[in-house]
Amino acid sequence: MKAFRAAILDFIHDPSVSSATQSYRYFEDGLLLVEQGRVVACADYASLSAQLRDAIEVVDYRGRLIMPGFIDTHLHYAQTDIIASHGEQLLDWLERYTFPMEDRFSDSAVARETADFFIQELLRNGTTSALVFATVHVQSVDAVFEAALAQGMRLISGKVMMDRNAPDYLCDSAQQSYDDSRALIEKWHGHERLLYAVTPRFAPTSSERQLHLAQQLLNEFPDVYLQSHVAENKSEVEWVKSLFPWSRSYLDVYDHFGLLGDRSLYAHCIYLDDDDRHRLVSSGTSVAFCPSSNLFLGSGLFDMQAARDHGLMLSLGSDVGAGSSFSLLRTAADGYRVCQLGGFNLSPLQAFYLLTLGAARALYLEHELGNFEVGKEADFVVIDWQPTPLMRRRMARSESLEDRLFVLMLLGDERNILATHILGECRYRREP
Ligand SMILES: [Zn+2]
């Protein structure tokens, strides 16, 4: 048994649906008990301390905040090295930066070295789980799963399927993508905490045959994930219309091939209409809102009001490398700004819900992750409220938990991450 003493915050309901104050639990002086990687108890120190046996050492994080680990539902590990590359919008960004970089991942040594850095960077930012794009190369998937496995992380990833409208050196064939994905599912899906996602990059780079085979994989392995992109950029939307002239909308292409449903998650979802939103909800499909990436590539503004009105299952994605930070605090801050431009006021409770329990729900992993209910996997982050002089000064004026969370969200970044624990084990500790 391990015990951790700190202020503790987690969510039990969606604050946009239930009353804000009933959506979370907050223990000013809390205690989190963990045994064999799972939560045994979480409550006030005063009420739980009697249960502490003498032999148990209490890790003292008083003055800090423990929250469930952050969950990033959309990013590309092979784009780590093109973060902050200047000047392009989506389609040119892919041509100029992404495809040449992803080509390098045919080399296992490049894949392994980058995957190790990437996983460390997640931990440095308090991200304990993620839904990650690899590249078309089988070895790129092996590399990121091996790196996550070494840290005991719950990670979902998959081989990009891409058989047209990309450089030859990056294209597979429909059959090859099916065979490779199948072998990777059998190798990795359900191995320790790892899960597989069938990963067509986006509709323009897949033939109809490839999309059909993606569906076949979902049928053969009903509990694997599907991840892709939809309706990110106006030129992209026009392109999809010309490639699939029979489709009602971009989302309809995926729907036609049976790629919506439980455990399907689409990044961006900017240029949707109400029929699309209705289909996302009725099919159980989830959405990754990627504000940093959408601003960086000038893609457009996600309509949070419409998403809320329809009850979309939402989460937040950094979308590195088009997103400019691994920090989900900075991503949430960009999310706040994007929502403001759409006349929607994103509350800090709502944002932290999306980074924890909301993301776990979007990934259909609520039974394992997202808060400190008894029996869940004990992935958590220890937050330093005020690592900088400005944050110290601003926090000193703060009189409510919600205000402190908002300051954390707007001014915070990896400097606020004091430690990151996976299954109770400390896997990252900030240098003093
Ligand atoms: Zn992406």
Coordinates of N, CA, C and O in Angstrom, one line a residue, residues 209-304:
R209 N -11.4 1.1 -51.0 CA -11.1 -0.3 -50.6 C -10.4 -0.3 -49.2 O -10.7 -1.1 -48.4
Q210 N -9.5 0.7 -49.0 CA -8.8 0.7 -47.8 C -9.8 1.1 -46.6 O -9.7 0.5 -45.5
L211 N -10.7 2.0 -46.9 CA -11.7 2.3 -45.8 C -12.6 1.1 -45.5 O -13.0 0.9 -44.4
H212 N -12.9 0.4 -46.6 CA -13.7 -0.8 -46.4 C -12.9 -1.9 -45.5 O -13.5 -2.5 -44.6
L213 N -11.6 -2.0 -45.8 CA -10.9 -2.9 -45.0 C -10.7 -2.4 -43.5 O -10.6 -3.2 -42.6
A214 N -10.7 -1.1 -43.3 CA -10.6 -0.6 -42.0 C -11.9 -1.1 -41.2 O -11.8 -1.5 -40.1
Q215 N -13.0 -1.0 -41.9 CA -14.3 -1.4 -41.3 C -14.2 -2.9 -41.0 O -14.7 -3.4 -39.9
Q216 N -13.6 -3.7 -41.9 CA -13.5 -5.1 -41.7 C -12.7 -5.4 -40.4 O -13.0 -6.3 -39.6
L217 N -11.6 -4.6 -40.2 CA -10.8 -4.8 -39.0 C -11.7 -4.6 -37.7 O -11.6 -5.3 -36.7
L218 N -12.5 -3.5 -37.8 CA -13.4 -3.2 -36.6 C -14.4 -4.3 -36.4 O -14.8 -4.6 -35.3
N219 N -14.9 -4.9 -37.5 CA -15.8 -6.0 -37.3 C -15.1 -7.3 -36.8 O -15.7 -8.0 -35.9
E220 N -13.9 -7.5 -37.2 CA -13.2 -8.7 -36.7 C -12.7 -8.6 -35.3 O -12.5 -9.5 -34.6
F221 N -12.4 -7.3 -34.9 CA -11.9 -7.0 -33.6 C -12.7 -6.0 -32.9 O -12.4 -4.8 -32.9
P222 N -13.9 -6.3 -32.4 CA -14.9 -5.3 -32.1 C -14.5 -4.4 -30.9 O -15.1 -3.3 -30.8
D223 N -13.5 -4.7 -30.2 CA -13.1 -3.8 -29.1 C -11.9 -3.0 -29.4 O -11.3 -2.3 -28.5
V224 N -11.4 -3.0 -30.6 CA -10.3 -2.0 -30.9 C -10.9 -0.6 -31.2 O -12.1 -0.5 -31.4
Y225 N -10.0 0.4 -31.2 CA -10.4 1.7 -31.5 C -10.3 2.1 -33.0 O -9.7 1.3 -33.7
L226 N -10.9 3.2 -33.3 CA -10.6 3.8 -34.6 C -10.3 5.3 -34.4 O -11.1 6.0 -33.6
Q227 N -9.2 5.8 -34.9 CA -8.9 7.2 -34.8 C -8.7 7.8 -36.2 O -8.1 7.1 -37.1
S228 N -9.2 9.0 -36.5 CA -8.9 9.7 -37.7 C -9.1 11.2 -37.5 O -9.3 11.7 -36.4
H229 N -9.1 11.9 -38.7 CA -9.3 13.4 -38.7 C -10.6 13.6 -39.5 O -10.8 12.9 -40.5
V230 N -11.3 14.7 -39.2 CA -12.5 15.0 -40.0 C -12.7 16.6 -40.0 O -12.6 17.2 -38.9
A231 N -13.0 17.1 -41.1 CA -13.5 18.5 -41.2 C -12.6 19.5 -40.5 O -13.1 20.3 -39.6
E232 N -11.3 19.5 -40.8 CA -10.3 20.3 -40.1 C -10.2 21.7 -40.8 O -10.0 22.7 -40.2
N233 N -10.2 21.6 -42.2 CA -9.7 22.8 -43.0 C -10.6 22.9 -44.2 O -11.0 21.8 -44.8
K234 N -10.9 24.1 -44.6 CA -11.8 24.3 -45.7 C -11.4 23.6 -47.0 O -12.2 23.0 -47.7
S235 N -10.1 23.8 -47.4 CA -9.6 23.1 -48.6 C -9.7 21.6 -48.6 O -10.0 20.9 -49.5
E236 N -9.5 21.1 -47.4 CA -9.6 19.7 -47.2 C -11.0 19.2 -47.4 O -11.3 18.2 -48.0
V237 N -12.0 20.0 -46.8 CA -13.4 19.6 -47.0 C -13.8 19.6 -48.5 O -14.5 18.7 -48.9
E238 N -13.3 20.6 -49.2 CA -13.6 20.6 -50.7 C -13.0 19.4 -51.4 O -13.6 18.9 -52.3
W239 N -11.8 19.1 -51.0 CA -11.1 18.0 -51.6 C -11.9 16.7 -51.4 O -12.1 15.9 -52.3
V240 N -12.3 16.5 -50.2 CA -13.1 15.3 -49.8 C -14.4 15.2 -50.7 O -14.7 14.1 -51.2
K241 N -15.0 16.4 -50.9 CA -16.2 16.4 -51.7 C -15.9 15.9 -53.1 O -16.7 15.2 -53.7
S242 N -14.7 16.3 -53.7 CA -14.4 16.0 -55.0 C -14.0 14.5 -55.1 O -14.2 13.8 -56.1
L243 N -13.4 14.0 -54.0 CA -12.9 12.6 -54.0 C -14.1 11.6 -53.8 O -14.0 10.4 -54.3
F244 N -15.1 12.0 -53.0 CA -16.2 11.1 -52.7 C -17.5 11.9 -53.1 O -18.2 12.3 -52.2
P245 N -17.7 12.0 -54.4 CA -18.8 12.9 -54.8 C -20.2 12.4 -54.4 O -21.2 13.2 -54.3
W246 N -20.3 11.2 -54.0 CA -21.6 10.6 -53.6 C -21.9 11.0 -52.1 O -23.0 10.8 -51.7
S247 N -20.9 11.5 -51.4 CA -21.1 11.7 -49.9 C -22.0 12.9 -49.6 O -21.9 14.0 -50.3
R248 N -22.8 12.8 -48.6 CA -23.5 14.0 -48.1 C -22.6 15.0 -47.4 O -22.9 16.2 -47.5
S249 N -21.6 14.5 -46.7 CA -20.7 15.4 -46.0 C -19.4 14.7 -45.8 O -19.3 13.5 -46.1
Y250 N -18.4 15.3 -45.3 CA -17.1 14.7 -45.0 C -17.3 13.5 -44.0 O -16.9 12.4 -44.2
L251 N -18.1 13.8 -42.9 CA -18.3 12.8 -41.9 C -19.0 11.6 -42.5 O -18.8 10.4 -42.2
D252 N -19.9 11.9 -43.5 CA -20.7 10.9 -44.1 C -19.8 9.8 -44.8 O -20.2 8.7 -44.9
V253 N -18.6 10.2 -45.3 CA -17.7 9.3 -45.9 C -17.4 8.2 -44.9 O -17.5 7.0 -45.2
Y254 N -17.0 8.6 -43.7 CA -16.6 7.6 -42.7 C -17.9 6.8 -42.3 O -17.8 5.6 -42.0
D255 N -19.0 7.5 -42.2 CA -20.2 6.8 -41.8 C -20.6 5.7 -42.8 O -20.9 4.6 -42.4
H256 N -20.4 6.0 -44.1 CA -20.7 5.1 -45.2 C -19.9 3.8 -45.0 O -20.4 2.7 -45.3
F257 N -18.7 3.9 -44.6 CA -17.8 2.8 -44.4 C -17.8 2.2 -43.0 O -17.0 1.3 -42.7
G258 N -18.8 2.6 -42.2 CA -19.0 2.0 -40.9 C -17.9 2.3 -39.9 O -17.6 1.5 -39.0
L259 N -17.3 3.5 -40.0 CA -16.2 3.9 -39.2 C -16.6 4.8 -38.0 O -15.8 5.4 -37.4
L260 N -17.9 5.0 -37.8 CA -18.4 5.7 -36.6 C -18.8 4.7 -35.6 O -19.2 3.5 -36.0
G261 N -18.8 5.1 -34.3 CA -19.3 4.1 -33.3 C -18.6 4.2 -32.0 O -17.7 5.1 -31.9
D262 N -18.9 3.4 -31.1 CA -18.2 3.3 -29.8 C -16.7 3.1 -30.1 O -16.3 2.3 -30.9
R263 N -15.9 3.9 -29.3 CA -14.4 3.8 -29.5 C -13.9 4.3 -30.8 O -12.7 4.1 -31.2
S264 N -14.7 5.0 -31.6 CA -14.2 5.8 -32.7 C -14.0 7.2 -32.2 O -14.9 7.8 -31.6
L265 N -12.9 7.8 -32.6 CA -12.6 9.2 -32.1 C -12.0 10.0 -33.3 O -11.1 9.6 -33.9
Y266 N -12.7 11.1 -33.5 CA -12.2 12.0 -34.6 C -11.7 13.3 -34.1 O -12.3 14.0 -33.3
A267 N -10.6 13.7 -34.7 CA -10.0 15.0 -34.3 C -10.6 16.1 -35.2 O -10.9 15.9 -36.3
H268 N -10.7 17.3 -34.5 CA -11.1 18.6 -35.2 C -12.6 18.8 -35.3 O -13.1 19.7 -34.5
C269 N -13.3 18.2 -36.2 CA -14.7 18.4 -36.3 C -15.1 19.9 -36.3 O -16.1 20.3 -35.6
I270 N -14.4 20.7 -37.1 CA -14.8 22.1 -37.2 C -15.9 22.4 -38.2 O -16.9 23.0 -37.8
Y271 N -15.8 21.8 -39.4 CA -16.8 22.1 -40.4 C -17.8 21.0 -40.5 O -17.8 20.2 -41.4
L272 N -18.7 21.0 -39.5 CA -19.8 20.0 -39.4 C -21.1 20.8 -39.5 O -21.2 21.9 -39.2
D273 N -22.1 20.1 -39.9 CA -23.5 20.6 -39.8 C -24.2 19.8 -38.7 O -23.7 18.9 -38.1
D274 N -25.5 20.2 -38.5 CA -26.2 19.6 -37.4 C -26.5 18.1 -37.6 O -26.5 17.3 -36.7
D275 N -26.7 17.8 -38.9 CA -26.9 16.3 -39.2 C -25.6 15.5 -38.8 O -25.7 14.4 -38.3
D276 N -24.4 16.1 -39.1 CA -23.2 15.4 -38.7 C -23.1 15.3 -37.2 O -22.8 14.2 -36.7
R277 N -23.4 16.4 -36.5 CA -23.4 16.3 -35.0 C -24.3 15.3 -34.5 O -24.0 14.5 -33.5
H278 N -25.5 15.2 -35.1 CA -26.5 14.3 -34.6 C -25.9 12.8 -34.8 O -26.1 12.0 -34.0
R279 N -25.3 12.6 -36.0 CA -24.7 11.3 -36.3 C -23.6 10.9 -35.3 O -23.5 9.8 -34.9
L280 N -22.8 11.9 -35.0 CA -21.7 11.6 -34.0 C -22.3 11.1 -32.7 O -21.9 10.1 -32.1
V281 N -23.4 11.8 -32.2 CA -24.0 11.5 -31.0 C -24.7 10.1 -31.1 O -24.5 9.2 -30.2
S282 N -25.5 9.9 -32.1 CA -26.3 8.7 -32.2 C -25.5 7.5 -32.4 O -25.8 6.4 -32.0
S283 N -24.3 7.7 -32.9 CA -23.4 6.5 -33.2 C -22.4 6.2 -32.0 O -21.7 5.2 -32.0
G284 N -22.4 7.1 -31.0 CA -21.5 6.9 -29.9 C -20.0 7.4 -30.2 O -19.1 7.0 -29.5
T285 N -19.8 8.1 -31.3 CA -18.5 8.6 -31.7 C -18.0 9.8 -30.9 O -18.8 10.6 -30.5
S286 N -16.7 9.8 -30.6 CA -16.2 10.9 -29.8 C -15.4 11.9 -30.6 O -15.0 11.6 -31.7
V287 N -15.1 13.0 -30.0 CA -14.5 14.1 -30.7 C -13.3 14.6 -29.9 O -13.4 14.7 -28.6
A288 N -12.2 14.9 -30.6 CA -11.0 15.6 -29.9 C -11.0 17.0 -30.4 O -10.8 17.3 -31.6
F289 N -11.2 17.9 -29.5 CA -11.1 19.4 -29.8 C -9.6 19.7 -29.7 O -9.0 19.4 -28.6
C290 N -9.0 20.3 -30.7 CA -7.6 20.5 -30.8 C -7.3 22.0 -31.0 O -6.8 22.4 -32.1
P291 N -7.6 22.8 -30.0 CA -7.5 24.3 -30.3 C -6.2 24.8 -30.7 O -6.1 25.7 -31.5
S292 N -5.1 24.3 -30.1 CA -3.7 24.9 -30.4 C -3.4 24.6 -31.8 O -2.9 25.5 -32.5
S293 N -3.7 23.4 -32.3 CA -3.4 23.1 -33.7 C -4.3 23.9 -34.6 O -3.8 24.4 -35.6
N294 N -5.6 24.0 -34.3 CA -6.5 24.8 -35.1 C -6.1 26.2 -35.3 O -6.2 26.8 -36.3
L295 N -5.6 26.8 -34.2 CA -5.1 28.2 -34.3 C -3.8 28.2 -35.1 O -3.6 29.1 -36.0
F296 N -2.9 27.3 -34.8 CA -1.5 27.3 -35.4 C -1.6 27.2 -36.9 O -1.0 27.9 -37.7
L297 N -2.5 26.2 -37.4 CA -2.6 26.0 -38.9 C -3.7 26.9 -39.5 O -3.9 26.8 -40.7
G298 N -4.3 27.8 -38.7 CA -5.3 28.7 -39.2 C -6.5 27.9 -39.8 O -7.2 28.3 -40.7
S299 N -6.8 26.7 -39.1 CA -7.8 25.8 -39.7 C -9.2 26.4 -39.5 O -10.1 26.3 -40.4
G300 N -9.5 26.9 -38.3 CA -10.8 27.4 -38.0 C -11.1 27.3 -36.5 O -10.3 26.8 -35.8
L301 N -12.4 27.7 -36.2 CA -12.8 27.7 -34.8 C -13.8 26.6 -34.5 O -14.9 26.6 -35.1
F302 N -13.5 25.7 -33.6 CA -14.4 24.7 -33.2 C -15.6 25.3 -32.5 O -15.5 26.3 -31.7
D303 N -16.8 24.9 -32.9 CA -18.1 25.5 -32.3 C -18.5 24.7 -31.1 O -19.2 23.8 -31.1
M304 N -18.0 25.2 -29.9 CA -18.3 24.6 -28.7 C -19.8 24.6 -28.3 O -20.4 23.7 -27.8

